[in-house]
Short mmCIF file of C-alpha atoms in Angstrom, two decimals:
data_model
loop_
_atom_site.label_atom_id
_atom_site.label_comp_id
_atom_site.label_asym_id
_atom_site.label_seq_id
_atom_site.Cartn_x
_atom_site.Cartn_y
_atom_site.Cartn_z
CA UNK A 1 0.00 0.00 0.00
CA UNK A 2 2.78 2.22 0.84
CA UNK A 3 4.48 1.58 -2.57
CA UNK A 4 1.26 2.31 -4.61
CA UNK A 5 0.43 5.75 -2.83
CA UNK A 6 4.09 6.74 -3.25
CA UNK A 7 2.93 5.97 -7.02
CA UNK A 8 0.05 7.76 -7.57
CA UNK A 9 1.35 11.02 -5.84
CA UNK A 10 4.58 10.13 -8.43
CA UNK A 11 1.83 10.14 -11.08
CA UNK A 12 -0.16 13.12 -9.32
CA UNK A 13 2.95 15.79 -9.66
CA UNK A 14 4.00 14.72 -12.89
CA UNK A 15 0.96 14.85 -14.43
CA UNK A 16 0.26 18.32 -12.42
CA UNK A 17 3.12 20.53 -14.00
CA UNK A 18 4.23 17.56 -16.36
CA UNK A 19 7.20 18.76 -18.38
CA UNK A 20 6.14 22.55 -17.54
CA UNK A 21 8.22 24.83 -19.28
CA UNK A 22 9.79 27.78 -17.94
CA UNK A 23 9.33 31.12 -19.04
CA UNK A 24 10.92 34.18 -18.65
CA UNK A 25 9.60 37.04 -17.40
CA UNK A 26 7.73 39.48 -20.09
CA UNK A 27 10.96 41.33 -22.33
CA UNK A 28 11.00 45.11 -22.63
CA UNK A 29 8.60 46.39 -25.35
CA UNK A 30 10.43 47.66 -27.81
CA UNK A 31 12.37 44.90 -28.52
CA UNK A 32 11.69 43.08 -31.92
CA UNK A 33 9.80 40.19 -32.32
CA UNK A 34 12.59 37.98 -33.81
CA UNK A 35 15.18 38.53 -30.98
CA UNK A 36 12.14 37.22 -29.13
CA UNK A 37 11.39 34.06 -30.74
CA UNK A 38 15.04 33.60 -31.00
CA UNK A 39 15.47 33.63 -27.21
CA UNK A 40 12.41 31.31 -27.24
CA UNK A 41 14.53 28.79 -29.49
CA UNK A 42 17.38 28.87 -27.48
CA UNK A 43 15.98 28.63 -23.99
CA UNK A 44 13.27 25.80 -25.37
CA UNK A 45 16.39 23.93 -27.03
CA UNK A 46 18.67 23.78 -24.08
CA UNK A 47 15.74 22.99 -21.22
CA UNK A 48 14.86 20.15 -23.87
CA UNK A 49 18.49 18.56 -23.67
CA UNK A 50 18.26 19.40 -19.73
CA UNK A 51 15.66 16.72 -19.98
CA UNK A 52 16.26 14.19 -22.13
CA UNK A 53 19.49 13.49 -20.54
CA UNK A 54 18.36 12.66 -16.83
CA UNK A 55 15.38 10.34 -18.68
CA UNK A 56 18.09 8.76 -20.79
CA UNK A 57 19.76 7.80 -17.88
CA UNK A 58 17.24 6.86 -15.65
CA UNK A 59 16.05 4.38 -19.05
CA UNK A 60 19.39 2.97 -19.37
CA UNK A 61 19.84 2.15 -15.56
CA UNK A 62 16.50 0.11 -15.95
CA UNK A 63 18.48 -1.73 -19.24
CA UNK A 64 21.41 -2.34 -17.60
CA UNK A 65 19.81 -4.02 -14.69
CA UNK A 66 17.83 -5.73 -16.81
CA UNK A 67 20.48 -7.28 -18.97
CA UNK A 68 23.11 -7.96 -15.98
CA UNK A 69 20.96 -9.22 -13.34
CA UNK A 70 19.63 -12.84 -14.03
CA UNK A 71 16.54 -12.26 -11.78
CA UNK A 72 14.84 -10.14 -14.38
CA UNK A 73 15.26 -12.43 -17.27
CA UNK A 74 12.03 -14.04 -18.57
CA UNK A 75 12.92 -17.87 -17.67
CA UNK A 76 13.65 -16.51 -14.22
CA UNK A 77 11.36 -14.08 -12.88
CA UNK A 78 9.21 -15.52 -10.24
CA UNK A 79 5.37 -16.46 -10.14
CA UNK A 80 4.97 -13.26 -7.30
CA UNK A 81 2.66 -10.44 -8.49
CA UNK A 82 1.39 -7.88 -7.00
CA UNK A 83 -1.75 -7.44 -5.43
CA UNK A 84 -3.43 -5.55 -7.07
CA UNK A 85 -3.27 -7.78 -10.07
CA UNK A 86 -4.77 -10.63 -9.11
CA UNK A 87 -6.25 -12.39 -12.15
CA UNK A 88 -3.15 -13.97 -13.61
CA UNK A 89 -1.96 -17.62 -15.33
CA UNK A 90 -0.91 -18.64 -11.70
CA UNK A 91 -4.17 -17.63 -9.78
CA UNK A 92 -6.07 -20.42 -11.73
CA UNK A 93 -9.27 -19.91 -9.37
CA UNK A 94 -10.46 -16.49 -10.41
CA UNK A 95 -8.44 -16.61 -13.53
CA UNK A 96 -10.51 -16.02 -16.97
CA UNK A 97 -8.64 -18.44 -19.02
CA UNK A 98 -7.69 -15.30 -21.34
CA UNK A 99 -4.59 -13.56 -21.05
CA UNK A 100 -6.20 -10.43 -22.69
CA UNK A 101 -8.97 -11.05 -20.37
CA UNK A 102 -7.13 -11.11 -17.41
CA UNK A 103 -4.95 -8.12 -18.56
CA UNK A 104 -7.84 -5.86 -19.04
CA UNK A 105 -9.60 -6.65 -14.97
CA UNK A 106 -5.83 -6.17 -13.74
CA UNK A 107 -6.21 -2.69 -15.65
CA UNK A 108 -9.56 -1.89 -14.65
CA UNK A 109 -8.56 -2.34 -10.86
CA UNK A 110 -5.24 -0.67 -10.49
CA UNK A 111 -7.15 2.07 -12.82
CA UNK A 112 -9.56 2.35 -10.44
CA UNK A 113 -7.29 2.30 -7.38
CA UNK A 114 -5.78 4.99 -9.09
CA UNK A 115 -8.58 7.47 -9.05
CA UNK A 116 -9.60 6.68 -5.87
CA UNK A 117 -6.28 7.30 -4.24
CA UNK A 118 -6.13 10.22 -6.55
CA UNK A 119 -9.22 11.69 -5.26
CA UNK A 120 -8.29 11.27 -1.23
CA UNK A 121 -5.29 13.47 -2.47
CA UNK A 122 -7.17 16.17 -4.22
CA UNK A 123 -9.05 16.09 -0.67
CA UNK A 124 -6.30 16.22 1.02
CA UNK A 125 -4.14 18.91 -0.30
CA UNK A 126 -7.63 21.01 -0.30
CA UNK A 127 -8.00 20.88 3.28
CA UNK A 128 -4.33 21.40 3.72
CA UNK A 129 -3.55 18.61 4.91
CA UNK A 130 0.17 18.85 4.31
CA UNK A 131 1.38 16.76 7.48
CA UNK A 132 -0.14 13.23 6.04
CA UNK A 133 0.95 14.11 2.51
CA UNK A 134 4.30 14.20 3.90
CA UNK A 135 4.22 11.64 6.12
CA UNK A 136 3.56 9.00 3.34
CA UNK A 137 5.85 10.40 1.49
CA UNK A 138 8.55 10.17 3.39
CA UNK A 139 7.85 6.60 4.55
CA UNK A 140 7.56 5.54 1.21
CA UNK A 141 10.81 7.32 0.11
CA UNK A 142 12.18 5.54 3.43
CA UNK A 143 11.27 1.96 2.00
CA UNK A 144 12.53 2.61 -1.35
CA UNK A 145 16.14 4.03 -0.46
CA UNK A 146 16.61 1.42 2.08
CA UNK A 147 14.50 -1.45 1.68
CA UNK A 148 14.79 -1.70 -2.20
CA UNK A 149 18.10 -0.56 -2.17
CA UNK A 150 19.07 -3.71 -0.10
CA UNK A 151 17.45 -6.29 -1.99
CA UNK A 152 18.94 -4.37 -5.38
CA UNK A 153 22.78 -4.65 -3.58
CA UNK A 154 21.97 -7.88 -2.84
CA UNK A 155 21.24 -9.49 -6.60
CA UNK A 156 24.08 -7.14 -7.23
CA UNK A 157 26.42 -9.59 -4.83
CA UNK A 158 24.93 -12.66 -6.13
CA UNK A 159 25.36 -12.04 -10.13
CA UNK A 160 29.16 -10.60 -9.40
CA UNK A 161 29.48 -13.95 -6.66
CA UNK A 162 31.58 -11.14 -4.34
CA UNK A 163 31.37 -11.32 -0.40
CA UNK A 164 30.25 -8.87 1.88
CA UNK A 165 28.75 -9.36 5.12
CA UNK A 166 25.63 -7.92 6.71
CA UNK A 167 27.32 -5.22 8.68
CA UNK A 168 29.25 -3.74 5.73
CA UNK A 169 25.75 -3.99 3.76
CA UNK A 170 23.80 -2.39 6.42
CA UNK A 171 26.58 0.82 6.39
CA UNK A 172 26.28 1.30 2.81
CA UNK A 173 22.74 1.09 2.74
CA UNK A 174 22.54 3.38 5.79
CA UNK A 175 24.48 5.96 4.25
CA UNK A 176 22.75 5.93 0.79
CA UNK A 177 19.22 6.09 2.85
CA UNK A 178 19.77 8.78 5.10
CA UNK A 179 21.69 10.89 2.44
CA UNK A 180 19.02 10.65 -0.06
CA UNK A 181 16.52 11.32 2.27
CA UNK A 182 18.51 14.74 3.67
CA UNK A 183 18.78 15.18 -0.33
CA UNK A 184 15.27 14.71 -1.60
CA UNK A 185 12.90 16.06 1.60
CA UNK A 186 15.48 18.82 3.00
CA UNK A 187 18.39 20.55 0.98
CA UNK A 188 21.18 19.31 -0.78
CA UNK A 189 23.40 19.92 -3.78
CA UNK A 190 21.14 20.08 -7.10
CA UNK A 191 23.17 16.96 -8.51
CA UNK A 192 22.75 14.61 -6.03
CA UNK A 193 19.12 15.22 -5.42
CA UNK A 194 18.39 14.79 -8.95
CA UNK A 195 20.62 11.64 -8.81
CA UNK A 196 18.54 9.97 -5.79
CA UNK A 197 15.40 10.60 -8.11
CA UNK A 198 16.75 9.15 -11.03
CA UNK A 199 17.53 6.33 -8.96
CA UNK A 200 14.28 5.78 -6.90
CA UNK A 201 12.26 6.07 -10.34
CA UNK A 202 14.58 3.22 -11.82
CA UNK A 203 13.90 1.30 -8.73
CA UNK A 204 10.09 1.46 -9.06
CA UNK A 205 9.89 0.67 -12.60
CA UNK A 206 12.26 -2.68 -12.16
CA UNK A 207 9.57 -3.56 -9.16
CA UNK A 208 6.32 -2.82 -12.30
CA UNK A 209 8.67 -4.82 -14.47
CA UNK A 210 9.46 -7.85 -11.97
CA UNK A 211 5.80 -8.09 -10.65
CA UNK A 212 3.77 -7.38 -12.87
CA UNK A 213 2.18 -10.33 -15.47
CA UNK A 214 3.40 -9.42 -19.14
CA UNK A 215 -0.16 -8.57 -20.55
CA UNK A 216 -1.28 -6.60 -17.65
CA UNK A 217 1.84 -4.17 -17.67
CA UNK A 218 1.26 -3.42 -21.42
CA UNK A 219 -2.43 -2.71 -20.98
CA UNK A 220 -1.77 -0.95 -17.88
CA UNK A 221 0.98 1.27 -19.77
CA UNK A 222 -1.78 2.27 -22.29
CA UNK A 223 -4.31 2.88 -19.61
CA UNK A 224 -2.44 4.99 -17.43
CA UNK A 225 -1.62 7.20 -20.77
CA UNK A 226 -5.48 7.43 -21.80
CA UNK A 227 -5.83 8.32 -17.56
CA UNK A 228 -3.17 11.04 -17.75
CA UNK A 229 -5.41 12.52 -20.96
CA UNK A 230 -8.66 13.07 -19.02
CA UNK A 231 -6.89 13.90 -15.74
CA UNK A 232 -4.80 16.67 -16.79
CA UNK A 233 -6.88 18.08 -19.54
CA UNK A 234 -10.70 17.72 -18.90
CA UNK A 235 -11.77 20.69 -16.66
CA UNK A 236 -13.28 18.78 -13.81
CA UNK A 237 -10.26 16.42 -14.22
CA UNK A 238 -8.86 15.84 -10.44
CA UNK A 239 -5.09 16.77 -11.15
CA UNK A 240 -6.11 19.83 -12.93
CA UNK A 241 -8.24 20.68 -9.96
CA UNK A 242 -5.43 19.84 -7.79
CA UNK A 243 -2.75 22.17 -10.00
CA UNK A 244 -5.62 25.00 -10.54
CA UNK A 245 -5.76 25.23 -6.23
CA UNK A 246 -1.61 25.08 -5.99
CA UNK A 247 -1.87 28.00 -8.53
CA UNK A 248 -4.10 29.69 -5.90
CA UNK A 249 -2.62 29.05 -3.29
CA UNK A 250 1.04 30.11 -4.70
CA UNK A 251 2.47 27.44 -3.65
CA UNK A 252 4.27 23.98 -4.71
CA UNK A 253 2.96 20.63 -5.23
CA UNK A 254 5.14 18.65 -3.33
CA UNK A 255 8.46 19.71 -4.73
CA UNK A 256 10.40 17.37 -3.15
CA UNK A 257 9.87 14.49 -5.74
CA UNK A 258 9.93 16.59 -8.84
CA UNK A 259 12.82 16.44 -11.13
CA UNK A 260 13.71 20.61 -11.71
CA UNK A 261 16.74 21.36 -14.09
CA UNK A 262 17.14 24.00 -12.29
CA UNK A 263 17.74 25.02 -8.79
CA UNK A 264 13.83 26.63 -7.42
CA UNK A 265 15.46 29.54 -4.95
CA UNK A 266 13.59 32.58 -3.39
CA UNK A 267 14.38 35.36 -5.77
CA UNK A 268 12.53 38.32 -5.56
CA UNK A 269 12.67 41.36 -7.44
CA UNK A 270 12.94 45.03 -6.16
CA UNK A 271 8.69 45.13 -6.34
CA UNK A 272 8.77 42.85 -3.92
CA UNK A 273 6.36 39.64 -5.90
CA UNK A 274 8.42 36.30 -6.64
CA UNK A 275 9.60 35.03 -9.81
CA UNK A 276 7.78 31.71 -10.42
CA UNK A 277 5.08 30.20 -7.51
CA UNK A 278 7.52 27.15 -7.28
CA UNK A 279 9.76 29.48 -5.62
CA UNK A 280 9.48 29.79 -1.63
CA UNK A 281 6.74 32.72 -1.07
CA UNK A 282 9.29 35.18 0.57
CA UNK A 283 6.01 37.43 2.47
CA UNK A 284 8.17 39.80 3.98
CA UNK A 285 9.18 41.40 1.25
CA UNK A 286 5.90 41.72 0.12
CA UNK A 287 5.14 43.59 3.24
CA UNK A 288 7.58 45.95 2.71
CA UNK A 289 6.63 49.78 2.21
CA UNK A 290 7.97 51.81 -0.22
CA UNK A 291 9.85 53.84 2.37
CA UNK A 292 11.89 51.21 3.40
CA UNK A 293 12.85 50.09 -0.31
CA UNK A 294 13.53 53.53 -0.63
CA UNK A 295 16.01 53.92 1.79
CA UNK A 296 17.87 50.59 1.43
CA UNK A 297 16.86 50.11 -1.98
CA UNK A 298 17.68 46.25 -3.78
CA UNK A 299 20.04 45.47 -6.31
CA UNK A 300 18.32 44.64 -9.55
CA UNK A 301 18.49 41.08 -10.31
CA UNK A 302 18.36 39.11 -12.93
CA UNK A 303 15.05 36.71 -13.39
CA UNK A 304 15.81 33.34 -12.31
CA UNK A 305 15.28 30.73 -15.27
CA UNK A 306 12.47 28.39 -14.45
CA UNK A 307 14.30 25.02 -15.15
CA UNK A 308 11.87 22.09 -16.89
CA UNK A 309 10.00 20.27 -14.51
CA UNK A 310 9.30 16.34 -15.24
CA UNK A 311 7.24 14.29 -12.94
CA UNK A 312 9.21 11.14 -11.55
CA UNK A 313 5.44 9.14 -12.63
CA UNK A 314 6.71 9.89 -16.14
CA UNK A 315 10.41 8.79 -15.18
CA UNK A 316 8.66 5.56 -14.39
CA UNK A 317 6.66 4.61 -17.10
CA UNK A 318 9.34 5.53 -19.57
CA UNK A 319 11.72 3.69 -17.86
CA UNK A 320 9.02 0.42 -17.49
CA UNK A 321 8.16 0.40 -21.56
CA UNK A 322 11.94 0.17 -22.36
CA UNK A 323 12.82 -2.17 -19.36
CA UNK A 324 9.87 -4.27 -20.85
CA UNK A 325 11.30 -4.29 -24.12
CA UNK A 326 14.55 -5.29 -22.91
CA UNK A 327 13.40 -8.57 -21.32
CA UNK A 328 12.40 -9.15 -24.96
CA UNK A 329 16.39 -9.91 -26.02
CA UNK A 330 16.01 -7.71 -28.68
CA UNK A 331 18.88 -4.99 -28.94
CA UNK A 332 16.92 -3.10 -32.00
CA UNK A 333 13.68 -3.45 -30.19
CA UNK A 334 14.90 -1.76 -27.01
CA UNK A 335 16.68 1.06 -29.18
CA UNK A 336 13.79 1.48 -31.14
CA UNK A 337 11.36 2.23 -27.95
CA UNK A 338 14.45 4.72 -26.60
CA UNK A 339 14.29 6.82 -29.48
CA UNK A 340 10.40 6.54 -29.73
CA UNK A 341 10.21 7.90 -26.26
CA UNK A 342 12.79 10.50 -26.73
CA UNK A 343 10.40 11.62 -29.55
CA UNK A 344 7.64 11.45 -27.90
CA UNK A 345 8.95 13.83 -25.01
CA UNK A 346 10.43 16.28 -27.42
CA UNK A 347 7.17 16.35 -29.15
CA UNK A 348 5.11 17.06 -26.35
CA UNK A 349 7.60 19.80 -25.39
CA UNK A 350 7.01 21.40 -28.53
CA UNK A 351 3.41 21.33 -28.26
CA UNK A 352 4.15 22.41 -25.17
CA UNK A 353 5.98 25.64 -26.10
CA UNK A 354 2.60 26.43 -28.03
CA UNK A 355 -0.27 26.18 -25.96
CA UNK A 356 1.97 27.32 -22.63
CA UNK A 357 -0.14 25.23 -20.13
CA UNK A 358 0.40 22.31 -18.21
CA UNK A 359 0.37 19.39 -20.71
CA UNK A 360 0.50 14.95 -19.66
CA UNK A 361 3.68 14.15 -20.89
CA UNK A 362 3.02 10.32 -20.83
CA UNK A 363 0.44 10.23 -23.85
CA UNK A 364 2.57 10.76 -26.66
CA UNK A 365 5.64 9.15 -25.62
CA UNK A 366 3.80 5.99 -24.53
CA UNK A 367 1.87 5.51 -27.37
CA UNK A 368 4.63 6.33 -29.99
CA UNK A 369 6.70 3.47 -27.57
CA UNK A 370 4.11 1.00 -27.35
CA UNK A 371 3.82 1.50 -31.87
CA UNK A 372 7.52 1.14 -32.02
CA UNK A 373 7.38 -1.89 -29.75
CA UNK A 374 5.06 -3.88 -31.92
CA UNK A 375 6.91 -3.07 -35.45
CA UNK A 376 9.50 -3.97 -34.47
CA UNK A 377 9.55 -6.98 -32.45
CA UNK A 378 6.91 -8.81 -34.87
CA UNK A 379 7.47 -6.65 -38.48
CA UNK A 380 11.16 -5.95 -38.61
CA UNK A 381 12.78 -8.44 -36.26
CA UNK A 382 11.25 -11.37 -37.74
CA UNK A 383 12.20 -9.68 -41.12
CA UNK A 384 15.93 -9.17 -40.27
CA UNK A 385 16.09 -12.88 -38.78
CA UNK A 386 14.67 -14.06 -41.90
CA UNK A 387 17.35 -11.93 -43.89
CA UNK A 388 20.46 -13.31 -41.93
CA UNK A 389 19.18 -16.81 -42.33
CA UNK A 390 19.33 -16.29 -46.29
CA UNK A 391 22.23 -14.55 -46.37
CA UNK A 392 21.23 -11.14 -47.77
CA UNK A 393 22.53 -8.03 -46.94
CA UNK A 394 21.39 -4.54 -46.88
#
């Protein structure tokens, strides 16, 4: 239960301000309209590579695992899935006889657990209720960094067949924990906190990818896309109502497991009102009169640049589609889904850069995966094998 609340906040935030993309604050008006969309090319080109580096990463962590560790190999995972899947090959007494079948209730459930949960969160961040919000958040950040980070050392020791005992283990794993907890839910260097959330969203997609059934993680990749559609876009959609009331309120939805590319500081300017609302809400100088400001008056500063935000949810399910594609053995089908998400995401930050508004950034990139997927493990794989086996070259 902790591990799927920790998700659907993860899906919550990124779906909120998924992929948002800074602005800058309005330019003077009598400068031209080309130096203007030229700034606009060059800020939207080099927030886009600020991006799809930390998702590269995070996707090729999930491949690497994949292909070193023996426990996520096909032959070898075990017959344990999760709960909330229950209709499955190996549950043979509630079990539709249909793979497709079963896929679609396993869908239908976690769907629906889904907007519930998402729901008690929307009621909970209207009624301020911060102090449970955090509470599961940090317990669930607790249980990845050091439960999940144990058992992941562990299959480590056993594919490399090194020794280490339990009280060198425990110190490592201490140490990672407690930093990436200091990192993520107080203050630390921009690097490493992005690090520790590259690495908690690879974690969570190789659990998806290790307990989920095969069928069920494919439908549940296309559901959660058509989800993020409706929740982020339909007016009465709950994440929209639950971005619309941060926007209110001036204040940030739970910015401690959002990957910035940029550092979110207080910056204010000599009027006194903030740069962006993910900043801190410095009040008193707000409050201040213009007596005061003119008698110790600021140094003008620069607007900060409002770094691309990407929700970890998205993190996730990018890294779960390629992971998935990797258990396949298939080098060109796994480079053909990194591309196709890489696409995807630079496509919706285009569209993006048009509309200006909070946009999913799952949709595209999933779907475009999930297409790329299909070609080319059963059109062009098939193809190529049948090629090499006759000899003919291209």
């Amino acid at each position: 239960f902790f591990f799927f609340f920790f998700l659907i906040i993860l899906k919550c935030r990124s779906s909120g301000i998924n992929a948002e993309y800074g602005q800058r604050r309005e330019p003077a008006e009598e400068l031209e309209d080309d130096d203007d969309e030229q700034e606009t090319l060059k800020y939207g080109a080099k927030h886009v590579m600020m991006l799809i580096v930390p998702v590269s990463l995070c996707m090729i962590l999930v491949i690497v695992t994949i292909r070193v560790i023996t426990m996520y190999d096909v032959g070898s995972q075990p017959n344990i899935y999760l709960v909330y899947t229950p209709f499955n090959e190996h549950n043979q007494n509630i079990s539709t006889g249909s793979p497709i079948s079963d896929a679609l209730l396993n869908m239908l459930i976690v769907l629906g657990l889904v907007i519930f949960m998402t729901c008690v969160l929307v009621l909970l961040y209207k009624y301020r209720c911060y102090k449970i919000i955090e509470g599961w958040l940090f317990l669930s950040s607790l249980i990845l960094l050091f439960l999940f980070t144990f058992l992941y050392m562990q299959e480590i020791v056993v594919r490399f067949n090194f020794a280490m005992d339990y009280i060198t283990s425990g110190l490592i794993v201490w140490n990672f924990g407690v930093m990436g907890i200091i990192s993520i839910h107080w203050k630390g260097p921009l690097m490493l906190q992005q690090a520790y959330l590259l690495i908690i969203s690879a974690l969570m997609a190789l659990v998806f990818i290790n307990y989920l059934p095969d069928w069920t993680l494919w439908f549940i990749l296309g559901g959660i896309a058509v989800y993020d559609l409706f929740a982020v876009l339909c007016p009465k959609g709950p994440l929209r109502i639950l971005v619309e009331t941060a926007e209110e309120r001036n204040e940030p939805i739970f910015p401690s497991l959002i990957y910035s590319s940029t550092v979110m500081w207080s910056i204010a300017m000599a009027d006194g009102e903030p740069i962006n609302y993910n900043a801190l809400n410095n009040t008193s100088s707000s409050t201040t009169s213009n007596t005061t400001q003119a008698q110790q008056p600021q140094p003008e500063q620069e607007p900060e640049e409002q770094g691309v935000k990407l929700g970890l949810g998205d993190f996730i399910f990018y890294s779960v589609l390629v992971g998935k594609a990797a258990t396949a053995d298939d080098w060109n089908t796994v480079m053909a889904c990194f591309v196709a998400i890489l696409i995807g995401l630079c496509l919706t930050l285009l569209i993006l850069a048009i509309v200006k508004k909070a946009l999913p950034a799952l949709p595209i990139s999933i779907f475009v995966g999930i297409l790329f997927y299909v070609c080319t493990r059963f059109c062009i794989k098939p193809m190529c094998d049948q090629m090499a086996i006759s000899q003919v070259y291209v």
